[in-house]
Coordinates of C-alpha atoms in Angstrom, one line a residue:
Chain R
M295 CA -27.8 24.7 24.4
I296 CA -25.9 21.5 23.5
N297 CA -21.7 22.1 25.1
K298 CA -19.2 23.2 22.5
T299 CA -16.2 20.4 21.5
V300 CA -13.3 24.2 22.3
V301 CA -10.1 23.6 20.9
I302 CA -8.0 23.6 24.2
S303 CA -4.5 23.7 23.3
T304 CA -2.5 21.7 20.6
G305 CA 1.4 20.3 20.7
S306 CA 3.6 18.6 18.0
F307 CA 7.6 16.3 17.3
L308 CA 9.5 16.8 14.9
P309 CA 12.7 14.0 15.5
E310 CA 16.0 16.1 15.0
N311 CA 17.5 14.4 12.2
T312 CA 17.1 16.6 9.4
L313 CA 17.9 16.0 5.5
S314 CA 17.8 18.1 3.0
N315 CA 17.3 17.5 -1.4
S316 CA 20.9 17.9 -1.5
D317 CA 21.1 14.9 1.6
L318 CA 19.9 12.7 -0.8
I319 CA 22.4 11.4 -2.7
Q320 CA 21.0 8.0 -4.4
F321 CA 18.6 10.6 -7.2
P322 CA 21.2 11.9 -9.3
P323 CA 22.2 15.7 -9.0
S324 CA 20.5 16.7 -12.1
I325 CA 17.5 16.0 -10.7
I326 CA 17.8 17.2 -7.5
P327 CA 16.3 20.5 -7.7
L328 CA 13.3 19.4 -9.4
I329 CA 12.1 18.0 -6.1
A330 CA 11.4 21.4 -4.5
K331 CA 9.7 22.0 -7.9
K332 CA 8.0 19.6 -7.7
T333 CA 6.6 19.6 -4.8
G334 CA 8.3 23.0 -3.1
V335 CA 9.6 20.4 -0.4
N336 CA 13.7 21.7 0.8
F337 CA 14.0 19.8 4.1
R338 CA 12.2 16.8 6.2
K339 CA 12.3 15.5 9.4
F340 CA 13.4 11.2 10.0
A341 CA 13.3 9.8 13.2
D342 CA 15.9 7.1 14.0
D343 CA 16.1 3.6 14.0
S344 CA 14.7 3.3 17.5
Q345 CA 12.2 6.3 17.1
C346 CA 8.4 4.0 17.3
T347 CA 5.8 6.1 16.1
S348 CA 4.2 6.5 19.6
D349 CA 7.8 7.8 20.3
L350 CA 6.8 10.6 18.5
A351 CA 3.0 10.6 19.5
I352 CA 4.1 10.9 23.2
I353 CA 6.0 14.5 22.8
A354 CA 3.0 15.7 20.5
A355 CA 0.9 14.7 23.2
S356 CA 2.6 16.0 26.3
R357 CA 3.1 19.0 24.7
C358 CA -0.3 19.4 24.8
L359 CA -0.9 19.4 27.9
T360 CA 1.4 21.0 29.6
K361 CA 0.4 23.7 26.9
A362 CA -3.6 23.8 28.8
G363 CA -2.2 22.6 31.5
I364 CA -4.4 19.6 32.3
D365 CA -3.7 17.0 34.2
P366 CA -3.8 13.1 32.3
L367 CA -5.6 11.9 34.4
E368 CA -8.4 14.2 33.3
L369 CA -8.4 13.5 29.5
D370 CA -12.2 10.7 29.0
A371 CA -10.6 9.4 25.3
L372 CA -7.1 9.5 23.5
I373 CA -7.6 8.9 19.8
L374 CA -4.6 8.5 17.4
A375 CA -4.8 9.2 13.7
T376 CA -2.4 7.2 12.2
S377 CA -1.8 5.5 8.8
S378 CA 2.5 3.9 10.5
P379 CA 1.4 1.9 13.2
D380 CA 3.5 0.5 15.6
R381 CA 2.2 -2.6 14.8
I382 CA -1.2 -4.4 13.3
Q383 CA -1.9 -4.4 17.1
P384 CA -2.4 -3.2 19.5
A385 CA -3.6 0.3 18.3
T386 CA -0.8 2.8 18.7
A387 CA -2.2 5.3 21.7
T388 CA -2.7 2.4 24.3
R389 CA 1.4 2.5 23.9
V390 CA 0.2 6.4 24.1
Q391 CA -2.0 6.5 26.5
N392 CA 0.3 4.7 29.2
R393 CA 3.5 7.2 28.4
I394 CA 0.9 9.9 29.2
G395 CA 0.0 8.4 32.2
A396 CA -4.0 8.6 31.1
T397 CA -5.2 5.6 32.4
R398 CA -8.9 7.0 32.6
A399 CA -8.8 7.4 29.2
F400 CA -9.9 4.9 26.1
A401 CA -7.3 5.2 23.2
F402 CA -7.3 3.6 20.1
D403 CA -6.4 3.9 16.4
I404 CA -7.9 5.5 13.1
N405 CA -6.2 4.9 10.2
S406 CA -7.6 6.9 7.4
V407 CA -4.6 8.1 6.0
C408 CA -3.7 11.7 5.4
S409 CA -6.9 12.6 6.7
G410 CA -7.5 11.3 9.8
G411 CA -6.6 13.7 11.5
I412 CA -9.6 15.6 9.6
F413 CA -11.8 12.2 10.8
S414 CA -10.4 12.1 14.4
L415 CA -11.2 15.9 15.7
N416 CA -15.1 14.8 14.3
L417 CA -15.1 11.9 16.0
A418 CA -13.9 13.7 19.8
D419 CA -16.3 16.6 18.2
S420 CA -18.6 13.7 18.8
L421 CA -18.0 11.9 21.7
I422 CA -17.6 15.5 23.3
K423 CA -21.0 16.5 22.6
S424 CA -23.1 13.2 23.1
N425 CA -22.0 14.0 26.6
F426 CA -20.3 10.9 26.2
C427 CA -16.3 12.1 26.8
K428 CA -15.5 16.5 28.6
N429 CA -11.7 16.4 26.9
V430 CA -10.6 14.1 24.5
L431 CA -6.8 14.0 22.9
V432 CA -6.1 13.7 19.3
V433 CA -2.8 13.1 18.3
A434 CA -1.8 12.3 14.7
A435 CA 1.6 10.5 13.9
E436 CA 3.5 8.9 11.4
I437 CA 6.8 8.2 10.8
Y438 CA 6.6 7.2 6.6
S439 CA 10.4 6.8 6.8
K440 CA 10.3 3.1 7.7
Y441 CA 8.6 2.8 4.9
L442 CA 9.6 4.7 2.0
N443 CA 11.8 2.8 -1.0
P444 CA 14.7 4.5 -0.7
S445 CA 15.4 4.3 -4.1
D446 CA 12.3 5.4 -5.7
F447 CA 12.6 9.1 -6.6
S448 CA 8.4 9.3 -7.3
T449 CA 8.0 8.8 -2.9
Y450 CA 10.9 9.5 -0.2
P451 CA 11.9 12.5 -0.8
Y452 CA 8.7 13.9 0.0
F453 CA 7.5 12.5 3.4
G454 CA 8.8 13.2 6.8
D455 CA 8.5 12.3 10.2
G456 CA 6.5 13.8 12.7
A457 CA 3.2 14.0 15.1
G458 CA 1.0 16.8 16.2
A459 CA -1.6 17.0 18.3
V460 CA -4.8 18.5 20.0
L461 CA -6.7 18.6 23.0
L462 CA -10.4 19.2 22.9
S463 CA -12.6 20.2 25.4
S464 CA -16.8 20.4 26.1
K465 CA -17.9 24.4 27.3
P466 CA -21.0 25.5 27.6
N467 CA -21.5 29.2 26.5
T468 CA -19.8 29.3 24.2
D469 CA -20.1 29.9 19.8
R470 CA -16.0 28.9 20.1
G471 CA -15.4 25.4 18.6
I472 CA -15.7 23.0 16.2
I473 CA -18.8 24.3 13.9
H474 CA -19.3 21.3 11.4
S475 CA -17.4 19.0 9.4
I476 CA -18.0 17.2 6.4
L477 CA -16.0 13.5 5.6
R478 CA -15.6 11.9 2.9
T479 CA -14.8 8.3 0.7
D480 CA -14.5 6.9 -2.3
G481 CA -12.8 3.4 -1.3
S482 CA -13.6 2.1 -5.4
R483 CA -9.6 3.8 -5.5
S484 CA -8.6 2.4 -2.5
D485 CA -5.4 0.9 -4.1
A486 CA -4.1 4.4 -5.7
I487 CA -2.2 4.8 -2.7
Q488 CA -1.5 1.8 -0.5
I489 CA 1.2 -0.7 1.2
P490 CA 0.6 -3.7 -0.4
A491 CA 2.3 -5.7 2.2
G492 CA 2.0 -6.9 5.9
G493 CA -1.9 -7.6 6.1
T494 CA -4.2 -10.3 6.1
M495 CA -4.6 -9.3 1.9
Q496 CA -0.7 -10.1 1.6
P497 CA 1.2 -11.9 4.7
Y498 CA 5.3 -11.1 5.4
Q499 CA 5.5 -14.9 4.7
K500 CA 3.3 -14.8 1.7
L501 CA 5.6 -11.4 -0.2
K502 CA 4.4 -12.3 -4.0
N503 CA 7.1 -9.0 -5.0
P504 CA 10.7 -7.9 -2.3
K505 CA 8.6 -4.2 -3.3
D506 CA 5.1 -4.9 -1.2
I507 CA 7.2 -3.7 1.8
Y508 CA 6.6 0.0 1.0
F509 CA 4.5 2.7 0.3
K510 CA 2.6 3.5 -3.2
M511 CA 1.0 6.0 -5.6
I512 CA -0.1 7.0 -8.4
G513 CA 0.8 10.0 -8.2
K514 CA -0.8 10.6 -11.4
E515 CA -4.8 10.3 -10.3
I516 CA -3.9 11.5 -7.1
F517 CA -2.6 14.8 -7.9
D518 CA -5.7 15.1 -9.9
F519 CA -7.8 14.3 -6.7
A520 CA -6.1 15.9 -4.4
I521 CA -6.6 19.2 -5.9
D522 CA -10.2 19.3 -6.4
K523 CA -11.9 17.1 -3.5
G524 CA -9.2 19.7 -1.4
T525 CA -11.6 22.2 -3.6
E526 CA -14.9 20.7 -3.5
V527 CA -14.9 20.0 0.3
I528 CA -13.7 23.8 1.3
R529 CA -17.1 25.0 -1.4
E530 CA -19.4 22.8 0.3
I531 CA -18.4 24.0 4.1
L532 CA -18.7 27.5 3.6
Q533 CA -21.8 26.5 1.7
E534 CA -24.0 24.9 4.3
T535 CA -22.7 27.0 7.6
G536 CA -22.5 30.2 5.8
V537 CA -19.8 31.0 6.2
S538 CA -17.8 33.3 3.5
K539 CA -14.0 32.6 3.1
D540 CA -13.3 36.5 3.7
D541 CA -14.0 36.0 7.3
I542 CA -11.8 32.4 6.7
K543 CA -8.6 33.2 9.4
Y544 CA -6.6 29.8 7.7
V545 CA -6.5 27.5 5.5
I546 CA -5.2 24.5 6.7
S547 CA -4.8 22.3 4.2
H548 CA -3.0 18.6 4.4
Q549 CA 0.6 19.7 3.0
A550 CA 0.8 17.4 0.3
N551 CA 2.1 19.0 -2.2
I552 CA 2.8 23.1 -2.4
N553 CA 1.5 23.0 -6.4
I554 CA -1.7 21.2 -4.7
I555 CA -2.4 23.6 -2.3
K556 CA -1.8 26.7 -4.9
E557 CA -4.1 25.1 -7.2
I558 CA -6.7 25.1 -4.6
A559 CA -6.6 28.2 -3.5
F560 CA -6.4 29.8 -7.1
R561 CA -8.8 27.7 -8.5
L562 CA -11.2 29.3 -4.9
E563 CA -10.0 33.0 -5.5
I564 CA -8.5 32.0 -1.6
N565 CA -5.7 34.6 -0.8
P566 CA -2.5 31.8 -0.8
N567 CA -1.3 33.9 2.3
K568 CA -4.0 32.4 3.6
F569 CA -2.9 28.8 3.1
P570 CA -0.1 28.2 5.9
I571 CA 2.9 26.3 4.2
T572 CA 5.0 24.1 6.3
L573 CA 6.2 20.7 3.8
D574 CA 8.9 22.5 3.0
K575 CA 10.6 22.2 6.4
Y576 CA 8.9 18.7 7.1
G577 CA 8.0 17.4 4.0
N578 CA 4.4 15.2 4.1
T579 CA 3.8 14.3 7.2
A580 CA 0.6 12.3 6.1
A581 CA -2.5 12.5 8.8
A582 CA 0.1 14.6 11.0
S583 CA 0.3 17.7 8.7
I584 CA -2.5 20.4 9.6
F585 CA -1.8 19.7 13.5
I586 CA 2.3 19.9 12.7
T587 CA 1.3 23.4 11.1
L588 CA -2.0 24.3 13.5
D589 CA 0.6 23.9 16.4
E590 CA 2.9 26.3 14.6
L591 CA 0.8 28.6 14.5
F592 CA -0.2 28.8 17.6
S593 CA 3.0 28.2 18.7
C594 CA 3.9 31.7 17.1
N595 CA 0.8 33.5 18.1
S596 CA -1.2 34.1 14.7
I597 CA -4.1 32.6 16.0
D598 CA -6.2 34.6 18.4
K599 CA -9.5 33.1 20.4
G600 CA -12.7 34.0 17.5
D601 CA -10.2 33.4 14.7
L602 CA -11.9 31.0 12.3
I603 CA -10.3 29.0 10.3
L604 CA -10.8 25.6 8.2
L605 CA -8.3 21.9 8.2
V606 CA -8.5 20.6 4.7
A607 CA -7.3 17.0 3.7
F608 CA -7.3 14.2 1.5
G609 CA -5.4 10.7 0.8
G610 CA -5.5 7.1 0.9
G611 CA -8.6 5.7 0.8
L612 CA -9.7 7.8 -1.2
S613 CA -10.3 9.6 2.2
W614 CA -11.1 13.3 2.1
G615 CA -12.8 15.8 4.6
A616 CA -12.6 19.3 6.3
N617 CA -13.5 20.8 9.8
L618 CA -14.1 24.5 9.9
I619 CA -13.2 25.6 13.6
K620 CA -14.1 28.9 15.4
I621 CA -10.5 29.0 17.6
Chain L
M79 CA 23.0 -2.7 -29.6
Y80 CA 19.5 -1.6 -29.9
T81 CA 19.0 -5.0 -29.2
R82 CA 20.6 -5.0 -26.0
I83 CA 19.4 -1.3 -25.2
K84 CA 15.8 -3.6 -25.8
E85 CA 16.8 -5.9 -23.5
A86 CA 18.1 -3.1 -20.5
V87 CA 15.1 -1.8 -21.5
F88 CA 12.2 -4.2 -20.6
K89 CA 14.7 -5.3 -17.5
T90 CA 14.1 -2.0 -16.1
I91 CA 10.2 -2.1 -16.4
E92 CA 10.0 -5.6 -14.9
D93 CA 11.9 -4.1 -12.5
F94 CA 10.5 -0.9 -12.0
N95 CA 6.4 -2.8 -12.3
Q96 CA 8.2 -3.8 -8.4
Q97 CA 7.6 -0.9 -7.3
L98 CA 4.0 0.6 -8.8
V99 CA 1.0 0.0 -7.8
D100 CA -0.7 -3.0 -10.1
S101 CA -3.0 -1.1 -12.2
E102 CA -0.8 1.0 -13.0
R103 CA 2.3 -1.2 -14.3
L104 CA 4.4 -0.6 -17.6
E105 CA 3.7 -3.8 -19.8
Q106 CA 6.5 -4.4 -21.7
S107 CA 5.5 -4.0 -25.5
M108 CA 7.2 -1.1 -27.3
E109 CA 3.8 0.6 -28.0
T110 CA 4.1 1.4 -24.2
V111 CA 3.5 5.1 -23.6
I112 CA 5.5 6.2 -20.6
G113 CA 5.3 10.0 -20.5
G114 CA 3.4 12.9 -21.9
K115 CA -1.4 13.2 -21.2
D116 CA -1.7 9.2 -21.3
G117 CA 1.4 7.9 -19.6
K118 CA 0.9 5.4 -16.7
L119 CA 3.7 7.6 -15.1
D120 CA 4.0 10.6 -13.1
S121 CA 5.9 13.0 -14.3
L122 CA 8.2 11.5 -11.0
Q123 CA 8.0 8.4 -11.5
L124 CA 9.3 9.1 -14.4
L125 CA 12.2 10.5 -13.8
N126 CA 12.6 7.6 -11.4
F127 CA 11.9 5.0 -14.4
L128 CA 15.0 6.9 -16.6
F129 CA 17.8 6.7 -13.6
D130 CA 16.7 3.4 -13.4
I131 CA 17.5 2.7 -17.3
E132 CA 20.9 4.6 -16.8
N133 CA 21.1 2.1 -13.8
S134 CA 20.5 -1.0 -16.2
I135 CA 22.4 0.3 -19.0
L136 CA 25.8 0.5 -17.0
N137 CA 25.0 -3.1 -15.1
E138 CA 23.5 -5.0 -18.8
I139 CA 25.7 -3.1 -21.4
G140 CA 28.2 -1.5 -18.9
I141 CA 28.2 1.6 -20.9
K142 CA 27.0 4.9 -18.7
V143 CA 25.0 6.9 -20.6
E144 CA 22.6 9.9 -19.0
I145 CA 19.4 10.1 -20.0
L146 CA 18.6 12.7 -17.8
N147 CA 20.0 15.4 -19.4
E148 CA 19.7 19.5 -19.8
E149 CA 17.5 19.4 -22.4
I150 CA 15.3 17.5 -21.2
L151 CA 15.3 18.3 -17.6
A152 CA 14.3 21.5 -19.3
Q153 CA 11.9 19.7 -21.5
K154 CA 12.9 21.2 -24.8
V155 CA 13.0 17.5 -26.0
Y156 CA 11.0 15.1 -24.9
P157 CA 11.7 11.0 -26.3
F158 CA 9.2 9.1 -23.9
E159 CA 5.9 8.8 -26.1
N160 CA 6.7 5.3 -25.8
I161 CA 9.4 2.8 -25.5
S162 CA 9.7 1.9 -29.0
T163 CA 11.0 6.6 -29.1
L164 CA 12.7 6.1 -25.9
I165 CA 14.9 3.3 -27.2
D166 CA 15.7 5.3 -29.9
Y167 CA 16.5 7.9 -27.8
I168 CA 18.8 6.1 -25.9
Q169 CA 20.4 4.8 -29.1
V170 CA 21.0 8.1 -30.2
I171 CA 22.8 8.9 -27.3
L172 CA 25.3 6.5 -27.1
N173 CA 25.9 6.9 -31.4
S174 CA 27.1 10.4 -30.4
N175 CA 28.5 9.4 -27.2
N176 CA 30.9 6.7 -29.6
I177 CA 31.7 9.4 -32.5
N178 CA 32.3 12.2 -29.7
K179 CA 34.9 9.1 -28.5
T180 CA 36.7 9.0 -32.0
T181 CA 37.1 12.1 -33.1

């Protein structure tokens, strides 16, 4: 019997600094109520100037390992999903590996933007099922506040910083674990979400436009894409596994926008109460959002062993995917 | 006044384009469709654009104009079909402000 990849524990960390919508005084007061109305975001957490992405990841990872009661030396691999790394190189995961004392683990980053958590879980599952690893720590951490244009009303109010972690281990003789994953990419739309400068396409020393250092997205295109692909991939994963939507306890969606999540629930005829929401408190934390939400559910004992949960995300790349997990 | 408003709007387009993805950039033309179903900007970008125009008119012409008023936000009026209708709308607001000041 093939060993299963079982979720052992979760952890998360949100920076202390909280900004409410009314704290965003750079925008006219008349349009501030539209932030909540258009996206559902009321607050966001921003890292302070001294914090980098790995700092958030380290705390989330440590909390996850503490809950599991596992020695960091038992980790075989550490995968960090981030699209806001500490530096261009090396991988942000390497600093996390060192700081948490996981010296036996190999460590690397995955950048699938908001779908990074989904992609990383699938990769960890493959490492475990191929017997290459026994214990894999998957972390997703983002600090978007350092990439946002403070005067851009169409991006700045909607994102937040944070980190989440999931510890996965190989377990024999169980029906629990990651049941199935679907990963998708449409590279023809790779320009739709981007930070144009800082890479080899437009190095900082050849900056054409000062605002190219900031996060940009084609909002109209992304809203429709997220609803279409989020709905489609949930249908696909249920169909491929033969699992009924009624048997799913929670659909943990990427926390991009309340209206996207509501529309996906509506199209699938799934009770919207099955879609936990954290974006109202934390904003869109990109790859970290599904792990943060998952950890909150565990922390308030809303998930029990044997529950079926579905994780779904969509974002830059464009990329999207889903994991079906029996806890 | 119309010419000065037009210059301020076109300058806003030039600056605003810097924060857009290349394929999304607005042409400096009176026919450029900005809002609505066929517009290049989503609703949040449109608000941001209008906010920038308010600032541009203040900086370039020295007049404080409130484009983002309650009627707009409640979508009771929709003058954002294209740049031409937007400029006309700004002119109407400025004329109205002027009349109010003189009466």
